[in-house]
CSV table of C-alpha atoms in Angstrom, one decimal:
chain,number,residue,atom,x,y,z
A,1,UNK,CA,92.0,114.9,116.3
A,2,UNK,CA,92.1,115.5,113.1
A,3,UNK,CA,91.4,113.6,110.3
A,4,UNK,CA,93.5,110.5,109.7
A,5,UNK,CA,92.1,109.4,106.4
A,6,UNK,CA,91.5,111.0,102.8
A,7,UNK,CA,91.4,109.7,99.4
A,8,UNK,CA,92.6,111.7,97.0
A,9,UNK,CA,92.8,110.9,92.9
A,10,UNK,CA,96.7,109.6,91.4
A,11,UNK,CA,96.3,110.9,88.4
A,12,UNK,CA,98.4,114.2,89.0
A,13,UNK,CA,101.9,112.0,88.3
A,14,UNK,CA,101.0,108.5,86.5
A,15,UNK,CA,102.2,110.6,83.5
A,16,UNK,CA,105.5,110.6,85.7
A,17,UNK,CA,104.8,106.9,86.6
A,18,UNK,CA,104.7,106.0,82.9
A,19,UNK,CA,107.5,107.8,81.8
A,20,UNK,CA,109.7,106.3,84.6
A,21,UNK,CA,108.2,102.9,84.1
A,22,UNK,CA,109.6,102.9,80.0
A,23,UNK,CA,112.8,103.8,81.5
A,24,UNK,CA,113.3,101.0,84.0
A,25,UNK,CA,114.8,98.0,83.1
A,26,UNK,CA,112.7,95.1,83.5
A,27,UNK,CA,115.6,92.3,84.3
A,28,UNK,CA,114.4,89.0,84.6
A,29,UNK,CA,113.2,88.2,88.7
A,30,UNK,CA,114.4,84.8,88.8
A,31,UNK,CA,117.0,83.6,91.2
A,32,UNK,CA,116.5,86.6,93.5
A,33,UNK,CA,115.7,85.6,97.4
A,34,UNK,CA,112.5,85.1,99.1
A,35,UNK,CA,111.4,88.4,100.8
A,36,UNK,CA,109.0,89.2,103.6
A,37,UNK,CA,106.2,88.7,101.4
A,38,UNK,CA,108.1,86.1,99.1
A,39,UNK,CA,107.3,83.5,101.2
A,40,UNK,CA,108.1,79.4,100.0
A,41,UNK,CA,104.4,79.4,100.4
A,42,UNK,CA,103.4,82.2,97.9
A,43,UNK,CA,105.7,81.2,95.1
A,44,UNK,CA,103.4,78.2,95.1
A,45,UNK,CA,100.8,80.3,95.0
A,46,UNK,CA,98.9,81.7,92.0
A,47,UNK,CA,98.1,85.1,92.4
A,48,UNK,CA,94.3,85.6,91.7
A,49,UNK,CA,95.3,88.3,89.6
A,50,UNK,CA,96.6,86.0,87.3
A,51,UNK,CA,99.2,89.5,87.0
A,52,UNK,CA,102.3,89.2,83.6
A,53,UNK,CA,105.4,88.3,84.8
A,54,UNK,CA,107.8,91.6,84.7
A,55,UNK,CA,109.7,89.9,81.7
A,56,UNK,CA,106.4,90.9,79.9
A,57,UNK,CA,105.6,93.9,81.7
A,58,UNK,CA,105.8,97.0,79.4
A,59,UNK,CA,104.9,100.8,79.5
A,60,UNK,CA,101.6,99.9,78.2
A,61,UNK,CA,100.9,97.7,81.6
A,62,UNK,CA,101.9,100.0,83.8
A,63,UNK,CA,100.2,102.9,82.2
A,64,UNK,CA,96.6,100.5,82.2
A,65,UNK,CA,97.3,99.4,85.8
A,66,UNK,CA,97.5,103.4,86.6
A,67,UNK,CA,94.6,104.7,85.0
A,68,UNK,CA,92.2,105.3,87.1
A,69,UNK,CA,94.2,104.0,90.3
A,70,UNK,CA,93.5,106.2,93.5
A,71,UNK,CA,95.9,106.1,96.7
A,72,UNK,CA,94.8,107.2,100.1
A,73,UNK,CA,96.5,109.0,102.4
A,74,UNK,CA,96.4,109.3,106.1
A,75,UNK,CA,97.8,112.8,107.8
A,76,UNK,CA,99.6,113.7,110.4
A,77,UNK,CA,99.1,115.1,113.7
A,78,UNK,CA,101.5,117.8,112.3
A,79,UNK,CA,99.5,118.3,108.7
A,80,UNK,CA,102.2,115.8,106.8
A,81,UNK,CA,100.2,113.8,104.5
A,82,UNK,CA,101.9,110.4,103.7
A,83,UNK,CA,100.5,107.3,101.5
A,84,UNK,CA,99.4,104.3,103.5
A,85,UNK,CA,100.8,102.3,101.1
A,86,UNK,CA,104.2,102.4,100.5
A,87,UNK,CA,107.1,100.2,99.5
A,88,UNK,CA,109.7,98.5,102.4
A,89,UNK,CA,113.1,97.1,101.6
A,90,UNK,CA,114.1,95.7,104.8
A,91,UNK,CA,116.3,92.3,104.1
A,92,UNK,CA,116.8,93.5,100.8
A,93,UNK,CA,120.4,92.9,99.3
A,94,UNK,CA,122.2,96.2,98.4
A,95,UNK,CA,122.9,95.2,95.4
A,96,UNK,CA,119.1,94.0,94.7
A,97,UNK,CA,118.4,97.6,95.9
A,98,UNK,CA,118.1,100.2,93.3
A,99,UNK,CA,115.9,97.8,90.9
A,100,UNK,CA,113.7,97.0,93.8
A,101,UNK,CA,113.0,100.6,94.0
A,102,UNK,CA,113.3,101.4,90.9
A,103,UNK,CA,110.6,99.1,90.0
A,104,UNK,CA,108.1,99.9,93.0
A,105,UNK,CA,108.5,103.6,92.1
A,106,UNK,CA,107.4,102.7,88.0
A,107,UNK,CA,104.7,100.6,89.5
A,108,UNK,CA,103.1,103.4,91.1
A,109,UNK,CA,104.8,103.8,94.6
A,110,UNK,CA,105.2,107.0,95.9
A,111,UNK,CA,106.4,105.8,99.8
A,112,UNK,CA,109.7,104.2,100.4
A,113,UNK,CA,111.2,102.9,103.5
A,114,UNK,CA,114.5,102.4,104.6
A,115,UNK,CA,116.9,102.5,107.7
A,116,UNK,CA,120.0,102.4,108.9
A,117,UNK,CA,120.3,99.5,109.7
A,118,UNK,CA,119.0,98.1,106.5
A,119,UNK,CA,122.3,98.6,104.8
A,120,UNK,CA,120.8,100.0,101.5
A,121,UNK,CA,120.5,104.1,102.0
A,122,UNK,CA,122.4,104.7,99.6
A,123,UNK,CA,121.0,102.1,96.8
A,124,UNK,CA,117.6,103.8,97.7
A,125,UNK,CA,118.8,107.7,96.9
A,126,UNK,CA,120.5,105.8,93.4
A,127,UNK,CA,116.8,104.5,92.8
A,128,UNK,CA,115.4,108.1,93.8
A,129,UNK,CA,117.8,110.0,91.7
A,130,UNK,CA,117.0,107.9,88.8
A,131,UNK,CA,113.2,108.8,88.9
A,132,UNK,CA,113.5,112.0,90.0
A,133,UNK,CA,116.3,112.6,86.4
A,134,UNK,CA,112.6,110.3,84.6
A,135,UNK,CA,110.7,113.4,85.9
A,136,UNK,CA,109.4,112.7,89.0
A,137,UNK,CA,108.9,115.3,91.3
A,138,UNK,CA,110.6,115.4,94.7
A,139,UNK,CA,107.6,116.1,96.7
A,140,UNK,CA,105.9,113.7,94.6
A,141,UNK,CA,107.8,110.7,96.9
A,142,UNK,CA,107.9,110.8,101.1
A,143,UNK,CA,111.2,108.9,101.7
A,144,UNK,CA,111.3,107.2,105.2
A,145,UNK,CA,114.4,106.1,107.2
A,146,UNK,CA,115.6,104.7,110.6
A,147,UNK,CA,117.8,106.1,113.3
A,148,UNK,CA,119.7,103.3,114.7
A,149,UNK,CA,120.4,102.1,118.6
A,150,UNK,CA,124.2,102.7,118.4
A,151,UNK,CA,123.9,106.3,117.1
A,152,UNK,CA,121.1,107.4,119.8
A,153,UNK,CA,123.2,109.6,121.9
A,154,UNK,CA,121.9,113.2,120.8
A,155,UNK,CA,125.6,114.1,118.8
A,156,UNK,CA,126.6,110.5,117.5
A,157,UNK,CA,122.5,110.9,116.1
A,158,UNK,CA,123.0,114.3,114.3
A,159,UNK,CA,125.9,113.2,112.3
A,160,UNK,CA,124.3,109.9,111.7
A,161,UNK,CA,121.2,111.3,110.5
A,162,UNK,CA,123.8,113.9,108.6
A,163,UNK,CA,125.0,110.7,107.3
A,164,UNK,CA,121.4,109.6,106.4
A,165,UNK,CA,120.9,112.2,104.1
A,166,UNK,CA,123.9,112.0,102.3
A,167,UNK,CA,123.8,108.5,101.5
A,168,UNK,CA,120.0,109.4,100.5
A,169,UNK,CA,121.5,112.0,98.3
A,170,UNK,CA,118.4,114.3,99.6
A,171,UNK,CA,118.6,117.6,101.1
A,172,UNK,CA,115.6,116.2,103.3
A,173,UNK,CA,113.9,113.1,104.6
A,174,UNK,CA,109.4,113.0,105.0
A,175,UNK,CA,110.1,110.3,107.5
A,176,UNK,CA,112.7,109.7,110.6
A,177,UNK,CA,112.3,107.4,112.6
A,178,UNK,CA,113.9,106.3,116.3
A,179,UNK,CA,114.4,102.3,115.5
A,180,UNK,CA,113.9,101.5,118.6
A,181,UNK,CA,113.1,102.2,122.4
A,182,UNK,CA,116.2,101.1,124.0
A,183,UNK,CA,119.8,103.2,124.5
A,184,UNK,CA,119.7,106.9,125.0
A,185,UNK,CA,116.0,107.8,123.1
A,186,UNK,CA,115.6,111.3,124.5
A,187,UNK,CA,118.8,112.3,123.5
A,188,UNK,CA,118.5,110.7,120.0
A,189,UNK,CA,114.7,112.7,119.7
A,190,UNK,CA,116.3,116.1,120.5
A,191,UNK,CA,118.7,115.3,117.3
A,192,UNK,CA,115.7,114.5,115.1
A,193,UNK,CA,113.8,117.4,116.5
A,194,UNK,CA,117.0,119.6,115.5
A,195,UNK,CA,116.0,118.3,112.0
A,196,UNK,CA,113.3,118.5,112.0
A,197,UNK,CA,112.6,122.4,112.9
A,198,UNK,CA,115.3,123.5,110.5
A,199,UNK,CA,113.1,121.4,107.9
A,200,UNK,CA,115.3,118.6,107.2
A,201,UNK,CA,113.4,116.3,108.6
A,202,UNK,CA,109.5,116.8,107.4
A,203,UNK,CA,108.1,114.6,110.0
A,204,UNK,CA,109.3,112.5,112.8
A,205,UNK,CA,108.2,109.7,114.9
A,206,UNK,CA,109.2,106.4,116.6
A,207,UNK,CA,109.7,102.2,116.0
A,208,UNK,CA,108.9,99.3,118.4
A,209,UNK,CA,107.3,101.7,120.8
A,210,UNK,CA,104.7,99.7,123.4
A,211,UNK,CA,102.4,101.6,124.9
A,212,UNK,CA,103.7,102.6,128.2
A,213,UNK,CA,106.7,103.8,126.8
A,214,UNK,CA,104.9,105.4,123.5
A,215,UNK,CA,102.9,107.8,126.6
A,216,UNK,CA,106.3,108.1,128.5
A,217,UNK,CA,107.6,109.9,125.4
A,218,UNK,CA,104.3,111.5,124.6
A,219,UNK,CA,104.3,113.3,127.9
A,220,UNK,CA,107.9,114.3,128.5
A,221,UNK,CA,108.9,115.7,124.8
A,222,UNK,CA,107.6,119.1,123.2
A,223,UNK,CA,108.0,117.5,119.6
A,224,UNK,CA,105.1,114.5,120.1
A,225,UNK,CA,106.2,111.7,117.8
A,226,UNK,CA,104.0,111.8,114.6
A,227,UNK,CA,103.7,107.9,114.2
A,228,UNK,CA,105.1,104.7,115.6
A,229,UNK,CA,106.2,102.0,113.7
A,230,UNK,CA,105.1,98.4,114.9
A,231,UNK,CA,105.3,94.6,114.4
A,232,UNK,CA,101.4,94.4,113.2
A,233,UNK,CA,100.1,91.7,110.8
A,234,UNK,CA,96.3,89.4,111.0
A,235,UNK,CA,98.5,86.5,113.6
A,236,UNK,CA,99.5,89.5,116.1
A,237,UNK,CA,96.8,92.6,115.4
A,238,UNK,CA,97.3,94.6,118.6
A,239,UNK,CA,94.2,96.8,118.9
A,240,UNK,CA,95.1,98.0,122.2
A,241,UNK,CA,98.2,99.1,121.0
A,242,UNK,CA,96.3,101.2,118.2
A,243,UNK,CA,94.3,102.9,120.7
A,244,UNK,CA,96.9,104.2,122.7
A,245,UNK,CA,98.5,105.8,119.3
A,246,UNK,CA,95.1,107.0,118.5
A,247,UNK,CA,93.9,108.5,121.6
A,248,UNK,CA,97.7,110.6,121.6
A,249,UNK,CA,96.9,111.5,117.3
A,250,UNK,CA,99.8,109.1,116.5
A,251,UNK,CA,99.1,107.2,113.5
A,252,UNK,CA,100.2,103.3,113.4
A,253,UNK,CA,102.1,101.9,110.8
A,254,UNK,CA,102.9,97.8,110.6
A,255,UNK,CA,105.8,96.7,109.7
A,256,UNK,CA,105.9,92.3,109.0
A,257,UNK,CA,102.3,93.0,107.1
A,258,UNK,CA,102.6,89.5,106.0
A,259,UNK,CA,104.5,88.2,108.9
A,260,UNK,CA,107.1,86.7,107.0
A,261,UNK,CA,104.6,84.5,105.3
A,262,UNK,CA,104.8,82.8,109.1
A,263,UNK,CA,101.9,80.5,109.6
A,264,UNK,CA,100.8,80.0,106.4
A,265,UNK,CA,99.9,83.2,106.0
A,266,UNK,CA,99.3,83.0,102.3
A,267,UNK,CA,97.1,80.2,102.4
A,268,UNK,CA,95.1,80.6,105.5
A,269,UNK,CA,92.0,79.6,105.0
A,270,UNK,CA,89.8,82.7,106.5
A,271,UNK,CA,92.3,85.1,104.3
A,272,UNK,CA,91.5,83.5,100.9
A,273,UNK,CA,88.1,82.8,101.3
A,274,UNK,CA,87.7,86.7,101.6
A,275,UNK,CA,89.4,86.6,99.1
A,276,UNK,CA,87.7,84.7,96.8
A,277,UNK,CA,85.2,86.9,97.2
A,278,UNK,CA,86.7,90.0,95.9
A,279,UNK,CA,88.8,88.3,93.3
A,280,UNK,CA,91.9,89.1,95.3
A,281,UNK,CA,94.9,87.3,97.1
A,282,UNK,CA,95.5,86.3,100.9
A,283,UNK,CA,98.5,89.5,100.8
A,284,UNK,CA,95.5,91.9,99.1
A,285,UNK,CA,92.8,90.9,101.9
A,286,UNK,CA,95.4,91.2,104.5
A,287,UNK,CA,97.1,94.9,103.1
A,288,UNK,CA,92.8,96.1,102.7
A,289,UNK,CA,92.5,94.9,106.8
A,290,UNK,CA,94.9,96.9,107.6
A,291,UNK,CA,94.4,99.8,105.3
A,292,UNK,CA,91.0,100.0,106.2
A,293,UNK,CA,92.1,99.8,110.0
A,294,UNK,CA,93.6,103.4,109.3
A,295,UNK,CA,97.2,101.3,109.6
A,296,UNK,CA,100.0,102.3,107.0
A,297,UNK,CA,101.7,99.6,105.4
A,298,UNK,CA,104.8,98.8,103.8
A,299,UNK,CA,105.1,95.7,101.8
A,300,UNK,CA,107.8,94.4,100.7
A,301,UNK,CA,109.1,92.1,97.4
A,302,UNK,CA,111.5,92.2,95.5
A,303,UNK,CA,109.4,90.4,92.3
A,304,UNK,CA,107.8,93.1,90.2
A,305,UNK,CA,104.2,91.1,89.7
A,306,UNK,CA,104.3,91.0,93.4
A,307,UNK,CA,104.8,94.5,93.9
A,308,UNK,CA,101.8,95.0,91.2
A,309,UNK,CA,99.7,92.8,93.1
A,310,UNK,CA,100.1,94.9,96.6
A,311,UNK,CA,99.5,98.0,95.0
A,312,UNK,CA,96.1,96.6,93.8
A,313,UNK,CA,94.4,97.2,96.9
A,314,UNK,CA,92.2,100.4,96.2
A,315,UNK,CA,89.1,98.7,94.3
A,316,UNK,CA,87.6,97.1,97.4
A,317,UNK,CA,86.7,97.0,100.1
A,318,UNK,CA,86.1,94.8,103.0
A,319,UNK,CA,82.7,94.0,105.2
A,320,UNK,CA,82.1,93.9,108.5
A,321,UNK,CA,82.2,90.6,108.6
A,322,UNK,CA,85.4,90.1,106.7
A,323,UNK,CA,86.8,92.3,109.2
A,324,UNK,CA,85.4,89.9,112.0
A,325,UNK,CA,86.5,87.2,110.9
A,326,UNK,CA,90.3,88.3,110.0
A,327,UNK,CA,90.0,89.5,113.8
A,328,UNK,CA,89.5,85.3,115.4
A,329,UNK,CA,93.4,84.6,113.8
A,330,UNK,CA,94.6,87.1,116.1
A,331,UNK,CA,97.4,85.2,118.6
A,332,UNK,CA,98.1,87.6,120.6
A,333,UNK,CA,102.0,86.8,120.4
A,334,UNK,CA,104.8,88.2,118.4
A,335,UNK,CA,106.3,86.3,115.9
A,336,UNK,CA,109.7,88.0,116.2
A,337,UNK,CA,110.9,89.8,118.9
A,338,UNK,CA,109.0,91.1,122.4
A,339,UNK,CA,110.6,94.3,123.2
A,340,UNK,CA,110.0,93.5,126.9
A,341,UNK,CA,112.4,90.3,126.8
A,342,UNK,CA,116.1,91.1,128.1
A,343,UNK,CA,117.1,88.9,125.2
A,344,UNK,CA,115.4,91.1,122.4
A,345,UNK,CA,117.3,93.6,123.9
A,346,UNK,CA,120.6,92.2,124.1
A,347,UNK,CA,120.2,91.3,120.2
A,348,UNK,CA,119.5,94.1,118.5
A,349,UNK,CA,122.6,96.2,120.9
A,350,UNK,CA,124.3,93.4,118.7
A,351,UNK,CA,122.7,93.7,115.6
A,352,UNK,CA,125.1,95.6,113.5
A,353,UNK,CA,128.2,93.7,115.2
A,354,UNK,CA,127.2,90.5,113.9
A,355,UNK,CA,125.9,92.2,110.5
A,356,UNK,CA,129.3,93.9,110.1
A,357,UNK,CA,131.1,90.4,111.1
C-alpha cells in the first residue's frame, strides 16, 4: 500500500499566491450568511489567532502568512497527489462564490471542492479564470466536483460531466465524485471511468458510501474509487469506516468537519482546552485532528479571516493524549443524514427539485 501522506514545501507557489492576493478585491465581509464554520457560536468567539479583519488584510499580510508555510499532501491510489486541506463551497450563495474562492486562493488554498448540486460551478470557474489570469498555473490547482444522482444513468452522466467541465471552464478536473450512493451508480461510474481514461478526470471517487457499499463497489469495478468523502467530525468519528477505506487503499475525506457548528463544537470544553495549549482555536484543533488521521478536509467559510485561520494548522501537532481526549466526544451518530434511512434517499432524490422550485 502506498504511503499516503507527504510533507512538501509550498514555496513554489508563494509568489503567485501573493501576486493573486494583491489583485483580488478585499471587500467587507459583514452581512454574509453563516456557513458551515460560521455558526452563531463561532461568531461570538474571538479567534485565538487574533487575526486582522479582511478589510485590513493586504498583500503584505498574505506574504507574511505564506512565508515558510507547508502544505501536507496525500497520495491517491493512482499516484495523484492532492492537498490534505482544501476549501469547500457547499451552501455558498452563487452571488458570493466567486469572491469567496478568489479570497481562498489568495490566502493559499489550492484545492477547491464544488458539486453540481451546489449550483455554483460556474462561479468557481470564474474565480479559477481570475487566478490563472493573475499568474497561477493550472497544475497548481486541485479542483473537485461531483455528479448528482439525477444525472446517474450512463449516457446522462456523460453529458452532465461535459457540462461540469464547461461551467468550470476547464479541460479537466482533478477529482470527480459520485455524490450519493443511490440510483445507477454503476452506470455513472462507467461514465466517470471513460473521462478518467481520457485524462479529463485525473482521479475519480465516491461520496457517502458506507462500508458495505464501498466494498461492493470496489469488488465489482475495474477502476477502483480513489477517495470516499463522508460526514466525519468530532461527534461522528467513523473509525471503522476509515479502516475499511484504508484497507482498500481509498483515501477518506471529511465533509462537515465542524459539524456545521452543531452541539456547540466551537465552544466544546475539550477542544478549547486543547487549543489553549497551542494557542489555537477549537476549529484549528479539529482540522489538525483530522489531518493527523490522514483525512482530507475542505472547511467552508465566507469570511477571509476564517480562511486564514483554517489554513494555519501546519505549525503544530496534537499529542497522542490530545487525540485520545477528542475520541471521547464521539457520539457515533450522524448529525445530518443517515444514508441507510429510506427517508434520506427520498429527500436526496427530491433535492434538486426543491432547490429549483
